[in-house]
């Protein structure tokens, strides 16, 4: 647990939601009792008591009216008595239809009351979640390197409360030149060295390769994962990373101090017949104090390694 937020408001909302559920469930029972509906029973308006009574009265009046139709034809009852029975039948039919509609409306009230119960229970779950969210736990194991939040401070969902650093394993980002893209594969072994431990190498492997090349630098970001069980490496350190290739390629290396770079072009001075000759070269990878020369220099040529900043093309050189 990193932080415990004040959850009093959430607990008050939980108590209110519980009370609303009890009240809403009582309203459901009352609405069901009004139409004689038991728990779990399917609604049928014909089973409602008022509807049943109205239906019985209407059906009885309708039967009497049909008998009276035959008696009117034989002259056993007067037309006025028949008209009176017909009006009574029509009135009872209307009462029956009104009772049916009222039963349906009462059932709609039951459905509304049930929806209120469901909504109130949702409020309970939201309040419980708010109480659970009041305890903020660390998403990963590691060490707290920064804790900007103070006790009693008002926090929002975007507030920063702590910085957690996981030191094992560590990941190091490597900017690989574009021309080396085909030689990097996930899972390749890497060796890492830092200035704090010059005599020690740390092993790891290529964990992830970026899907695109950075347009400005024309490099691709490669992420390597390094084992750091002893905690010697620290996040934020600069490191020299060597990606182990399945086979070695001969390279021409010169001291980095012999190379000068101006206006984006790199050059060095080759010594020929006692004079300095300026030579534009293409650089490759670096290895400590050495830099690879990919083109512009032959392996049997002699290079000026000191006072290169004082030389110019054609300057006499004394060894």
PDB file of C-alpha atoms in Angstrom:
ATOM      1  CA  UNK A   1       0.000   0.000   0.000  1.00  0.00           C
ATOM      2  CA  UNK A   2       1.338   3.404  -1.005  1.00  0.00           C
ATOM      3  CA  UNK A   3      -1.461   5.766   0.017  1.00  0.00           C
ATOM      4  CA  UNK A   4      -4.799   5.549   1.781  1.00  0.00           C
ATOM      5  CA  UNK A   5      -7.225   8.239   0.670  1.00  0.00           C
ATOM      6  CA  UNK A   6      -9.979   9.671   2.871  1.00  0.00           C
ATOM      7  CA  UNK A   7     -12.959   7.390   2.163  1.00  0.00           C
ATOM      8  CA  UNK A   8     -15.538   8.990   4.483  1.00  0.00           C
ATOM      9  CA  UNK A   9     -17.586  10.406   1.598  1.00  0.00           C
ATOM     10  CA  UNK A  10     -17.625   7.004  -0.114  1.00  0.00           C
ATOM     11  CA  UNK A  11     -18.794   5.294   3.067  1.00  0.00           C
ATOM     12  CA  UNK A  12     -21.588   7.862   3.478  1.00  0.00           C
ATOM     13  CA  UNK A  13     -22.667   7.169  -0.109  1.00  0.00           C
ATOM     14  CA  UNK A  14     -22.608   3.442   0.663  1.00  0.00           C
ATOM     15  CA  UNK A  15     -24.914   3.915   3.665  1.00  0.00           C
ATOM     16  CA  UNK A  16     -27.246   6.047   1.564  1.00  0.00           C
ATOM     17  CA  UNK A  17     -27.288   3.468  -1.223  1.00  0.00           C
ATOM     18  CA  UNK A  18     -28.080   0.666   1.251  1.00  0.00           C
ATOM     19  CA  UNK A  19     -30.979   2.687   2.634  1.00  0.00           C
ATOM     20  CA  UNK A  20     -32.250   3.376  -0.888  1.00  0.00           C
ATOM     21  CA  UNK A  21     -32.184  -0.345  -1.674  1.00  0.00           C
ATOM     22  CA  UNK A  22     -34.247  -1.167   1.423  1.00  0.00           C
ATOM     23  CA  UNK A  23     -36.742   1.567   0.566  1.00  0.00           C
ATOM     24  CA  UNK A  24     -36.940   0.535  -3.091  1.00  0.00           C
ATOM     25  CA  UNK A  25     -37.460  -3.153  -2.229  1.00  0.00           C
ATOM     26  CA  UNK A  26     -40.311  -2.184   0.093  1.00  0.00           C
ATOM     27  CA  UNK A  27     -41.885  -0.203  -2.742  1.00  0.00           C
ATOM     28  CA  UNK A  28     -41.626  -3.265  -4.987  1.00  0.00           C
ATOM     29  CA  UNK A  29     -43.366  -5.485  -2.443  1.00  0.00           C
ATOM     30  CA  UNK A  30     -46.111  -2.901  -1.990  1.00  0.00           C
ATOM     31  CA  UNK A  31     -46.661  -2.564  -5.741  1.00  0.00           C
ATOM     32  CA  UNK A  32     -46.748  -6.354  -6.174  1.00  0.00           C
ATOM     33  CA  UNK A  33     -49.223  -6.765  -3.334  1.00  0.00           C
ATOM     34  CA  UNK A  34     -51.502  -4.195  -4.952  1.00  0.00           C
ATOM     35  CA  UNK A  35     -52.039  -6.508  -7.929  1.00  0.00           C
ATOM     36  CA  UNK A  36     -51.701  -9.769  -5.984  1.00  0.00           C
ATOM     37  CA  UNK A  37     -48.413 -10.679  -7.620  1.00  0.00           C
ATOM     38  CA  UNK A  38     -46.158 -13.051  -5.696  1.00  0.00           C
ATOM     39  CA  UNK A  39     -42.374 -13.130  -5.957  1.00  0.00           C
ATOM     40  CA  UNK A  40     -41.285 -14.965  -9.093  1.00  0.00           C
ATOM     41  CA  UNK A  41     -44.826 -15.149 -10.486  1.00  0.00           C
ATOM     42  CA  UNK A  42     -45.451 -14.141 -14.102  1.00  0.00           C
ATOM     43  CA  UNK A  43     -47.847 -11.233 -14.477  1.00  0.00           C
ATOM     44  CA  UNK A  44     -51.311 -12.000 -15.921  1.00  0.00           C
ATOM     45  CA  UNK A  45     -53.823  -9.127 -15.686  1.00  0.00           C
ATOM     46  CA  UNK A  46     -56.721 -11.598 -15.682  1.00  0.00           C
ATOM     47  CA  UNK A  47     -55.526 -12.929 -12.303  1.00  0.00           C
ATOM     48  CA  UNK A  48     -55.882  -9.542 -10.614  1.00  0.00           C
ATOM     49  CA  UNK A  49     -58.830  -9.600  -8.212  1.00  0.00           C
ATOM     50  CA  UNK A  50     -60.503  -6.411  -9.461  1.00  0.00           C
ATOM     51  CA  UNK A  51     -60.141  -7.563 -13.051  1.00  0.00           C
ATOM     52  CA  UNK A  52     -61.602 -10.983 -12.230  1.00  0.00           C
ATOM     53  CA  UNK A  53     -64.638  -9.490 -10.475  1.00  0.00           C
ATOM     54  CA  UNK A  54     -65.253  -7.084 -13.333  1.00  0.00           C
ATOM     55  CA  UNK A  55     -64.953  -9.892 -15.863  1.00  0.00           C
ATOM     56  CA  UNK A  56     -67.427 -12.137 -13.999  1.00  0.00           C
ATOM     57  CA  UNK A  57     -69.975  -9.323 -13.756  1.00  0.00           C
ATOM     58  CA  UNK A  58     -69.561  -8.467 -17.430  1.00  0.00           C
ATOM     59  CA  UNK A  59     -69.856 -12.087 -18.587  1.00  0.00           C
ATOM     60  CA  UNK A  60     -73.035 -12.590 -16.471  1.00  0.00           C
ATOM     61  CA  UNK A  61     -74.634  -9.450 -17.895  1.00  0.00           C
ATOM     62  CA  UNK A  62     -73.682 -10.504 -21.410  1.00  0.00           C
ATOM     63  CA  UNK A  63     -75.342 -13.910 -20.977  1.00  0.00           C
ATOM     64  CA  UNK A  64     -78.513 -12.319 -19.589  1.00  0.00           C
ATOM     65  CA  UNK A  65     -78.589  -9.931 -22.531  1.00  0.00           C
ATOM     66  CA  UNK A  66     -78.392 -12.778 -25.035  1.00  0.00           C
ATOM     67  CA  UNK A  67     -81.344 -14.546 -23.288  1.00  0.00           C
ATOM     68  CA  UNK A  68     -83.288 -11.304 -23.341  1.00  0.00           C
ATOM     69  CA  UNK A  69     -82.765 -11.028 -27.118  1.00  0.00           C
ATOM     70  CA  UNK A  70     -84.808 -14.211 -27.589  1.00  0.00           C
ATOM     71  CA  UNK A  71     -87.480 -13.080 -25.112  1.00  0.00           C
ATOM     72  CA  UNK A  72     -87.917  -9.770 -26.931  1.00  0.00           C
ATOM     73  CA  UNK A  73     -88.538 -11.637 -30.171  1.00  0.00           C
ATOM     74  CA  UNK A  74     -91.265 -13.750 -28.499  1.00  0.00           C
ATOM     75  CA  UNK A  75     -92.713 -10.723 -26.688  1.00  0.00           C
ATOM     76  CA  UNK A  76     -92.068 -12.106 -23.202  1.00  0.00           C
ATOM     77  CA  UNK A  77     -90.210  -8.927 -22.132  1.00  0.00           C
ATOM     78  CA  UNK A  78     -90.577  -5.348 -23.222  1.00  0.00           C
ATOM     79  CA  UNK A  79     -88.122  -3.483 -25.446  1.00  0.00           C
ATOM     80  CA  UNK A  80     -87.434  -0.999 -22.640  1.00  0.00           C
ATOM     81  CA  UNK A  81     -86.377  -3.803 -20.285  1.00  0.00           C
ATOM     82  CA  UNK A  82     -84.053  -5.156 -22.995  1.00  0.00           C
ATOM     83  CA  UNK A  83     -82.502  -1.717 -23.589  1.00  0.00           C
ATOM     84  CA  UNK A  84     -81.918  -1.345 -19.855  1.00  0.00           C
ATOM     85  CA  UNK A  85     -80.089  -4.697 -19.689  1.00  0.00           C
ATOM     86  CA  UNK A  86     -78.004  -3.778 -22.744  1.00  0.00           C
ATOM     87  CA  UNK A  87     -76.937  -0.471 -21.181  1.00  0.00           C
ATOM     88  CA  UNK A  88     -75.999  -2.332 -17.986  1.00  0.00           C
ATOM     89  CA  UNK A  89     -73.965  -4.861 -20.007  1.00  0.00           C
ATOM     90  CA  UNK A  90     -72.109  -2.104 -21.839  1.00  0.00           C
ATOM     91  CA  UNK A  91     -71.332  -0.353 -18.560  1.00  0.00           C
ATOM     92  CA  UNK A  92     -69.936  -3.550 -17.015  1.00  0.00           C
ATOM     93  CA  UNK A  93     -67.854  -4.170 -20.153  1.00  0.00           C
ATOM     94  CA  UNK A  94     -66.335  -0.709 -19.836  1.00  0.00           C
ATOM     95  CA  UNK A  95     -65.614  -1.322 -16.157  1.00  0.00           C
ATOM     96  CA  UNK A  96     -63.876  -4.586 -17.093  1.00  0.00           C
ATOM     97  CA  UNK A  97     -61.694  -2.844 -19.675  1.00  0.00           C
ATOM     98  CA  UNK A  98     -60.866  -0.073 -17.192  1.00  0.00           C
ATOM     99  CA  UNK A  99     -59.875  -2.692 -14.614  1.00  0.00           C
ATOM    100  CA  UNK A 100     -57.595  -4.365 -17.180  1.00  0.00           C
ATOM    101  CA  UNK A 101     -55.867  -1.077 -18.027  1.00  0.00           C
ATOM    102  CA  UNK A 102     -55.496  -0.230 -14.343  1.00  0.00           C
ATOM    103  CA  UNK A 103     -53.887  -3.632 -13.692  1.00  0.00           C
ATOM    104  CA  UNK A 104     -51.395  -3.045 -16.499  1.00  0.00           C
ATOM    105  CA  UNK A 105     -50.548   0.386 -15.106  1.00  0.00           C
ATOM    106  CA  UNK A 106     -50.065  -1.117 -11.649  1.00  0.00           C
ATOM    107  CA  UNK A 107     -47.685  -3.698 -13.131  1.00  0.00           C
ATOM    108  CA  UNK A 108     -45.777  -0.900 -14.866  1.00  0.00           C
ATOM    109  CA  UNK A 109     -45.358   0.630 -11.414  1.00  0.00           C
ATOM    110  CA  UNK A 110     -43.920  -2.700 -10.257  1.00  0.00           C
ATOM    111  CA  UNK A 111     -41.402  -2.647 -13.126  1.00  0.00           C
ATOM    112  CA  UNK A 112     -40.448   0.940 -12.252  1.00  0.00           C
ATOM    113  CA  UNK A 113     -39.948  -0.003  -8.612  1.00  0.00           C
ATOM    114  CA  UNK A 114     -37.755  -2.955  -9.643  1.00  0.00           C
ATOM    115  CA  UNK A 115     -35.655  -0.633 -11.852  1.00  0.00           C
ATOM    116  CA  UNK A 116     -35.177   1.663  -8.857  1.00  0.00           C
ATOM    117  CA  UNK A 117     -33.898  -1.333  -6.858  1.00  0.00           C
ATOM    118  CA  UNK A 118     -31.415  -2.199  -9.621  1.00  0.00           C
ATOM    119  CA  UNK A 119     -30.214   1.405  -9.795  1.00  0.00           C
ATOM    120  CA  UNK A 120     -29.811   1.571  -6.025  1.00  0.00           C
ATOM    121  CA  UNK A 121     -27.776  -1.660  -6.036  1.00  0.00           C
ATOM    122  CA  UNK A 122     -25.541  -0.151  -8.740  1.00  0.00           C
ATOM    123  CA  UNK A 123     -24.957   2.797  -6.431  1.00  0.00           C
ATOM    124  CA  UNK A 124     -23.888   0.331  -3.750  1.00  0.00           C
ATOM    125  CA  UNK A 125     -21.325  -1.264  -6.070  1.00  0.00           C
ATOM    126  CA  UNK A 126     -19.997   2.157  -7.070  1.00  0.00           C
ATOM    127  CA  UNK A 127     -19.655   3.182  -3.440  1.00  0.00           C
ATOM    128  CA  UNK A 128     -17.858  -0.074  -2.604  1.00  0.00           C
ATOM    129  CA  UNK A 129     -15.503   0.461  -5.537  1.00  0.00           C
ATOM    130  CA  UNK A 130     -14.782   4.003  -4.354  1.00  0.00           C
ATOM    131  CA  UNK A 131     -13.897   2.619  -0.913  1.00  0.00           C
ATOM    132  CA  UNK A 132     -11.629  -0.011  -2.477  1.00  0.00           C
ATOM    133  CA  UNK A 133     -10.015   2.605  -4.732  1.00  0.00           C
ATOM    134  CA  UNK A 134      -9.171   4.677  -1.682  1.00  0.00           C
ATOM    135  CA  UNK A 135      -6.295   2.265  -1.071  1.00  0.00           C
ATOM    136  CA  UNK A 136      -3.635   2.804  -3.746  1.00  0.00           C
ATOM    137  CA  UNK A 137      -1.187  -0.060  -4.093  1.00  0.00           C
ATOM    138  CA  UNK A 138       2.046  -0.281  -6.045  1.00  0.00           C
ATOM    139  CA  UNK A 139       1.530  -1.734  -9.546  1.00  0.00           C
ATOM    140  CA  UNK A 140       5.049  -3.219  -9.536  1.00  0.00           C
ATOM    141  CA  UNK A 141       7.620  -4.262  -6.954  1.00  0.00           C
ATOM    142  CA  UNK A 142      10.559  -1.937  -6.462  1.00  0.00           C
ATOM    143  CA  UNK A 143      11.708   1.097  -4.513  1.00  0.00           C
ATOM    144  CA  UNK A 144      10.113   4.519  -3.995  1.00  0.00           C
ATOM    145  CA  UNK A 145      12.467   7.140  -5.408  1.00  0.00           C
ATOM    146  CA  UNK A 146      10.133  10.129  -5.037  1.00  0.00           C
ATOM    147  CA  UNK A 147       7.043  10.875  -2.946  1.00  0.00           C
ATOM    148  CA  UNK A 148       5.655  14.318  -3.820  1.00  0.00           C
ATOM    149  CA  UNK A 149       2.287  13.820  -2.060  1.00  0.00           C
ATOM    150  CA  UNK A 150       1.952  14.978   1.556  1.00  0.00           C
ATOM    151  CA  UNK A 151      -0.493  13.804   4.203  1.00  0.00           C
ATOM    152  CA  UNK A 152      -3.692  15.854   4.045  1.00  0.00           C
ATOM    153  CA  UNK A 153      -3.061  17.116   0.526  1.00  0.00           C
ATOM    154  CA  UNK A 154      -5.975  17.157  -1.936  1.00  0.00           C
ATOM    155  CA  UNK A 155      -5.348  14.702  -4.780  1.00  0.00           C
ATOM    156  CA  UNK A 156      -7.004  14.180  -8.157  1.00  0.00           C
ATOM    157  CA  UNK A 157      -6.921  11.227 -10.525  1.00  0.00           C
ATOM    158  CA  UNK A 158      -4.028  12.884 -12.398  1.00  0.00           C
ATOM    159  CA  UNK A 159      -1.981  13.724  -9.307  1.00  0.00           C
ATOM    160  CA  UNK A 160       1.412  12.108  -8.889  1.00  0.00           C
ATOM    161  CA  UNK A 161       1.817  10.440  -5.508  1.00  0.00           C
ATOM    162  CA  UNK A 162       5.014   8.421  -5.884  1.00  0.00           C
ATOM    163  CA  UNK A 163       7.682   7.265  -8.302  1.00  0.00           C
ATOM    164  CA  UNK A 164       8.499   3.562  -8.108  1.00  0.00           C
ATOM    165  CA  UNK A 165      11.761   2.268  -9.525  1.00  0.00           C
ATOM    166  CA  UNK A 166      12.257  -1.399 -10.299  1.00  0.00           C
ATOM    167  CA  UNK A 167      15.969  -2.164 -10.412  1.00  0.00           C
ATOM    168  CA  UNK A 168      15.886  -5.786 -11.522  1.00  0.00           C
ATOM    169  CA  UNK A 169      15.786  -6.308 -14.355  1.00  0.00           C
ATOM    170  CA  UNK A 170      16.832  -2.960 -15.816  1.00  0.00           C
ATOM    171  CA  UNK A 171      16.237  -1.872 -19.378  1.00  0.00           C
ATOM    172  CA  UNK A 172      18.675   0.169 -21.382  1.00  0.00           C
ATOM    173  CA  UNK A 173      17.840   2.081 -24.562  1.00  0.00           C
ATOM    174  CA  UNK A 174      20.346   1.858 -27.409  1.00  0.00           C
ATOM    175  CA  UNK A 175      20.357   4.076 -30.504  1.00  0.00           C
ATOM    176  CA  UNK A 176      21.496   1.804 -33.314  1.00  0.00           C
ATOM    177  CA  UNK A 177      22.600   3.362 -36.649  1.00  0.00           C
ATOM    178  CA  UNK A 178      20.380   2.761 -39.640  1.00  0.00           C
ATOM    179  CA  UNK A 179      23.026   0.757 -41.454  1.00  0.00           C
ATOM    180  CA  UNK A 180      23.112  -1.776 -38.605  1.00  0.00           C
ATOM    181  CA  UNK A 181      19.401  -2.593 -38.685  1.00  0.00           C
ATOM    182  CA  UNK A 182      19.828  -5.980 -40.303  1.00  0.00           C
ATOM    183  CA  UNK A 183      22.334  -7.148 -37.683  1.00  0.00           C
ATOM    184  CA  UNK A 184      20.047  -6.676 -34.651  1.00  0.00           C
ATOM    185  CA  UNK A 185      17.564  -9.359 -33.605  1.00  0.00           C
ATOM    186  CA  UNK A 186      15.437  -9.869 -30.503  1.00  0.00           C
ATOM    187  CA  UNK A 187      17.042 -12.298 -28.090  1.00  0.00           C
ATOM    188  CA  UNK A 188      20.637 -11.419 -29.002  1.00  0.00           C
ATOM    189  CA  UNK A 189      23.047 -11.310 -26.078  1.00  0.00           C
ATOM    190  CA  UNK A 190      24.378  -7.933 -24.973  1.00  0.00           C
ATOM    191  CA  UNK A 191      27.169  -6.853 -22.663  1.00  0.00           C
ATOM    192  CA  UNK A 192      26.856  -3.628 -20.674  1.00  0.00           C
ATOM    193  CA  UNK A 193      29.569  -1.648 -18.915  1.00  0.00           C
ATOM    194  CA  UNK A 194      29.331   1.576 -16.902  1.00  0.00           C
ATOM    195  CA  UNK A 195      31.977   4.014 -15.717  1.00  0.00           C
ATOM    196  CA  UNK A 196      31.222   3.230 -12.060  1.00  0.00           C
ATOM    197  CA  UNK A 197      32.428  -0.380 -12.562  1.00  0.00           C
ATOM    198  CA  UNK A 198      35.043  -0.212 -15.333  1.00  0.00           C
ATOM    199  CA  UNK A 199      36.290  -3.764 -14.711  1.00  0.00           C
ATOM    200  CA  UNK A 200      32.879  -5.436 -14.739  1.00  0.00           C
ATOM    201  CA  UNK A 201      30.412  -6.334 -17.477  1.00  0.00           C
ATOM    202  CA  UNK A 202      26.709  -6.969 -17.038  1.00  0.00           C
ATOM    203  CA  UNK A 203      24.926  -9.439 -19.294  1.00  0.00           C
ATOM    204  CA  UNK A 204      21.488  -9.206 -20.870  1.00  0.00           C
ATOM    205  CA  UNK A 205      19.629  -9.625 -24.138  1.00  0.00           C
ATOM    206  CA  UNK A 206      17.787  -7.569 -26.742  1.00  0.00           C
ATOM    207  CA  UNK A 207      14.225  -7.298 -25.445  1.00  0.00           C
ATOM    208  CA  UNK A 208      12.505  -5.030 -27.968  1.00  0.00           C
ATOM    209  CA  UNK A 209      13.258  -3.336 -31.285  1.00  0.00           C
ATOM    210  CA  UNK A 210      11.407  -0.170 -32.294  1.00  0.00           C
ATOM    211  CA  UNK A 211       9.297  -0.599 -35.446  1.00  0.00           C
ATOM    212  CA  UNK A 212      10.533   2.631 -37.072  1.00  0.00           C
ATOM    213  CA  UNK A 213      13.653   4.750 -37.537  1.00  0.00           C
ATOM    214  CA  UNK A 214      13.937   8.213 -35.973  1.00  0.00           C
ATOM    215  CA  UNK A 215      13.857  10.645 -38.929  1.00  0.00           C
ATOM    216  CA  UNK A 216      16.268  13.224 -37.467  1.00  0.00           C
ATOM    217  CA  UNK A 217      19.067  10.959 -36.283  1.00  0.00           C
ATOM    218  CA  UNK A 218      18.387   8.036 -38.674  1.00  0.00           C
ATOM    219  CA  UNK A 219      18.758   5.648 -35.744  1.00  0.00           C
ATOM    220  CA  UNK A 220      16.566   2.894 -34.391  1.00  0.00           C
ATOM    221  CA  UNK A 221      15.880   2.512 -30.667  1.00  0.00           C
ATOM    222  CA  UNK A 222      16.680  -0.942 -29.318  1.00  0.00           C
ATOM    223  CA  UNK A 223      15.764  -1.928 -25.774  1.00  0.00           C
ATOM    224  CA  UNK A 224      17.928  -4.427 -23.918  1.00  0.00           C
ATOM    225  CA  UNK A 225      17.062  -6.100 -20.616  1.00  0.00           C
ATOM    226  CA  UNK A 226      19.893  -6.422 -18.101  1.00  0.00           C
ATOM    227  CA  UNK A 227      20.061  -8.619 -15.015  1.00  0.00           C
ATOM    228  CA  UNK A 228      20.757  -6.536 -11.909  1.00  0.00           C
ATOM    229  CA  UNK A 229      20.296  -8.910  -8.989  1.00  0.00           C
ATOM    230  CA  UNK A 230      22.908  -7.180  -6.829  1.00  0.00           C
ATOM    231  CA  UNK A 231      21.433  -3.741  -7.474  1.00  0.00           C
ATOM    232  CA  UNK A 232      24.752  -2.304  -8.654  1.00  0.00           C
ATOM    233  CA  UNK A 233      23.249  -0.587 -11.695  1.00  0.00           C
ATOM    234  CA  UNK A 234      21.036   2.422 -11.069  1.00  0.00           C
ATOM    235  CA  UNK A 235      18.264   3.830 -13.269  1.00  0.00           C
ATOM    236  CA  UNK A 236      19.437   6.879 -15.209  1.00  0.00           C
ATOM    237  CA  UNK A 237      23.042   5.770 -15.643  1.00  0.00           C
ATOM    238  CA  UNK A 238      24.780   5.992 -19.015  1.00  0.00           C
ATOM    239  CA  UNK A 239      26.183   2.733 -20.287  1.00  0.00           C
ATOM    240  CA  UNK A 240      28.231   1.277 -23.105  1.00  0.00           C
ATOM    241  CA  UNK A 241      26.367  -1.601 -24.717  1.00  0.00           C
ATOM    242  CA  UNK A 242      27.847  -4.234 -26.979  1.00  0.00           C
ATOM    243  CA  UNK A 243      25.513  -6.419 -28.989  1.00  0.00           C
ATOM    244  CA  UNK A 244      27.121  -9.783 -29.602  1.00  0.00           C
ATOM    245  CA  UNK A 245      26.952 -10.755 -33.265  1.00  0.00           C
ATOM    246  CA  UNK A 246      26.979 -14.358 -34.533  1.00  0.00           C
ATOM    247  CA  UNK A 247      30.167 -13.619 -36.508  1.00  0.00           C
ATOM    248  CA  UNK A 248      32.807 -10.917 -36.409  1.00  0.00           C
ATOM    249  CA  UNK A 249      33.627  -8.497 -39.228  1.00  0.00           C
ATOM    250  CA  UNK A 250      37.096  -6.920 -39.565  1.00  0.00           C
ATOM    251  CA  UNK A 251      37.030  -3.188 -38.827  1.00  0.00           C
ATOM    252  CA  UNK A 252      39.531  -0.366 -39.234  1.00  0.00           C
ATOM    253  CA  UNK A 253      39.876   1.540 -35.939  1.00  0.00           C
ATOM    254  CA  UNK A 254      41.702   4.772 -35.145  1.00  0.00           C
ATOM    255  CA  UNK A 255      41.950   6.779 -31.925  1.00  0.00           C
ATOM    256  CA  UNK A 256      38.923   9.044 -31.556  1.00  0.00           C
ATOM    257  CA  UNK A 257      41.217  12.027 -30.838  1.00  0.00           C
ATOM    258  CA  UNK A 258      42.572  11.892 -34.406  1.00  0.00           C
ATOM    259  CA  UNK A 259      39.135  12.557 -35.984  1.00  0.00           C
ATOM    260  CA  UNK A 260      37.741  16.049 -36.411  1.00  0.00           C
ATOM    261  CA  UNK A 261      34.162  16.911 -37.414  1.00  0.00           C
ATOM    262  CA  UNK A 262      33.057  20.168 -39.029  1.00  0.00           C
ATOM    263  CA  UNK A 263      29.726  21.019 -40.679  1.00  0.00           C
ATOM    264  CA  UNK A 264      28.615  17.414 -40.476  1.00  0.00           C
ATOM    265  CA  UNK A 265      31.738  16.045 -42.225  1.00  0.00           C
ATOM    266  CA  UNK A 266      34.413  14.016 -40.449  1.00  0.00           C
ATOM    267  CA  UNK A 267      38.058  14.060 -41.459  1.00  0.00           C
ATOM    268  CA  UNK A 268      41.508  13.094 -40.258  1.00  0.00           C
ATOM    269  CA  UNK A 269      45.089  13.675 -41.401  1.00  0.00           C
ATOM    270  CA  UNK A 270      47.121  10.995 -43.100  1.00  0.00           C
ATOM    271  CA  UNK A 271      50.928  11.385 -42.930  1.00  0.00           C
ATOM    272  CA  UNK A 272      52.596  11.004 -46.335  1.00  0.00           C
ATOM    273  CA  UNK A 273      56.162  12.024 -47.158  1.00  0.00           C
ATOM    274  CA  UNK A 274      56.405  14.105 -44.001  1.00  0.00           C
ATOM    275  CA  UNK A 275      53.288  16.143 -44.679  1.00  0.00           C
ATOM    276  CA  UNK A 276      49.680  16.003 -43.457  1.00  0.00           C
ATOM    277  CA  UNK A 277      47.021  15.116 -45.989  1.00  0.00           C
ATOM    278  CA  UNK A 278      43.410  15.921 -45.081  1.00  0.00           C
ATOM    279  CA  UNK A 279      41.156  12.950 -45.701  1.00  0.00           C
ATOM    280  CA  UNK A 280      37.308  12.920 -45.514  1.00  0.00           C
ATOM    281  CA  UNK A 281      36.165   9.684 -43.857  1.00  0.00           C
ATOM    282  CA  UNK A 282      32.928   7.917 -42.986  1.00  0.00           C
ATOM    283  CA  UNK A 283      32.647   6.918 -39.349  1.00  0.00           C
ATOM    284  CA  UNK A 284      31.136   3.750 -37.963  1.00  0.00           C
ATOM    285  CA  UNK A 285      30.702   2.494 -34.419  1.00  0.00           C
ATOM    286  CA  UNK A 286      32.791   3.476 -31.441  1.00  0.00           C
ATOM    287  CA  UNK A 287      34.541   1.176 -29.007  1.00  0.00           C
ATOM    288  CA  UNK A 288      35.853   3.051 -26.009  1.00  0.00           C
ATOM    289  CA  UNK A 289      38.502   5.516 -27.223  1.00  0.00           C
ATOM    290  CA  UNK A 290      38.504   4.017 -30.709  1.00  0.00           C
ATOM    291  CA  UNK A 291      36.257   4.839 -33.659  1.00  0.00           C
ATOM    292  CA  UNK A 292      35.599   2.756 -36.759  1.00  0.00           C
ATOM    293  CA  UNK A 293      36.521   4.169 -40.171  1.00  0.00           C
ATOM    294  CA  UNK A 294      34.200   2.667 -42.774  1.00  0.00           C
ATOM    295  CA  UNK A 295      35.610   4.461 -45.818  1.00  0.00           C
ATOM    296  CA  UNK A 296      38.266   6.989 -46.773  1.00  0.00           C
ATOM    297  CA  UNK A 297      41.243   5.274 -45.164  1.00  0.00           C
ATOM    298  CA  UNK A 298      43.365   2.234 -45.993  1.00  0.00           C
ATOM    299  CA  UNK A 299      44.581  -0.127 -43.304  1.00  0.00           C
ATOM    300  CA  UNK A 300      48.266   0.480 -44.109  1.00  0.00           C
ATOM    301  CA  UNK A 301      48.133   4.287 -43.935  1.00  0.00           C
ATOM    302  CA  UNK A 302      49.604   6.293 -41.068  1.00  0.00           C
ATOM    303  CA  UNK A 303      47.290   8.671 -39.194  1.00  0.00           C
ATOM    304  CA  UNK A 304      48.178  11.735 -37.106  1.00  0.00           C
ATOM    305  CA  UNK A 305      46.988  11.024 -33.569  1.00  0.00           C
ATOM    306  CA  UNK A 306      48.129  14.136 -31.704  1.00  0.00           C
ATOM    307  CA  UNK A 307      47.773  17.882 -32.286  1.00  0.00           C
ATOM    308  CA  UNK A 308      45.214  17.201 -35.036  1.00  0.00           C
ATOM    309  CA  UNK A 309      43.559  20.542 -34.306  1.00  0.00           C
ATOM    310  CA  UNK A 310      46.796  22.340 -35.297  1.00  0.00           C
ATOM    311  CA  UNK A 311      47.178  20.604 -38.656  1.00  0.00           C
ATOM    312  CA  UNK A 312      45.972  21.660 -42.083  1.00  0.00           C
ATOM    313  CA  UNK A 313      46.201  20.082 -45.504  1.00  0.00           C
ATOM    314  CA  UNK A 314      49.883  20.075 -46.573  1.00  0.00           C
ATOM    315  CA  UNK A 315      51.325  20.991 -43.163  1.00  0.00           C
ATOM    316  CA  UNK A 316      54.788  19.522 -42.495  1.00  0.00           C
ATOM    317  CA  UNK A 317      54.755  16.844 -39.849  1.00  0.00           C
ATOM    318  CA  UNK A 318      57.591  15.811 -37.578  1.00  0.00           C
ATOM    319  CA  UNK A 319      57.356  12.524 -35.741  1.00  0.00           C
TER     320      UNK A 319
END
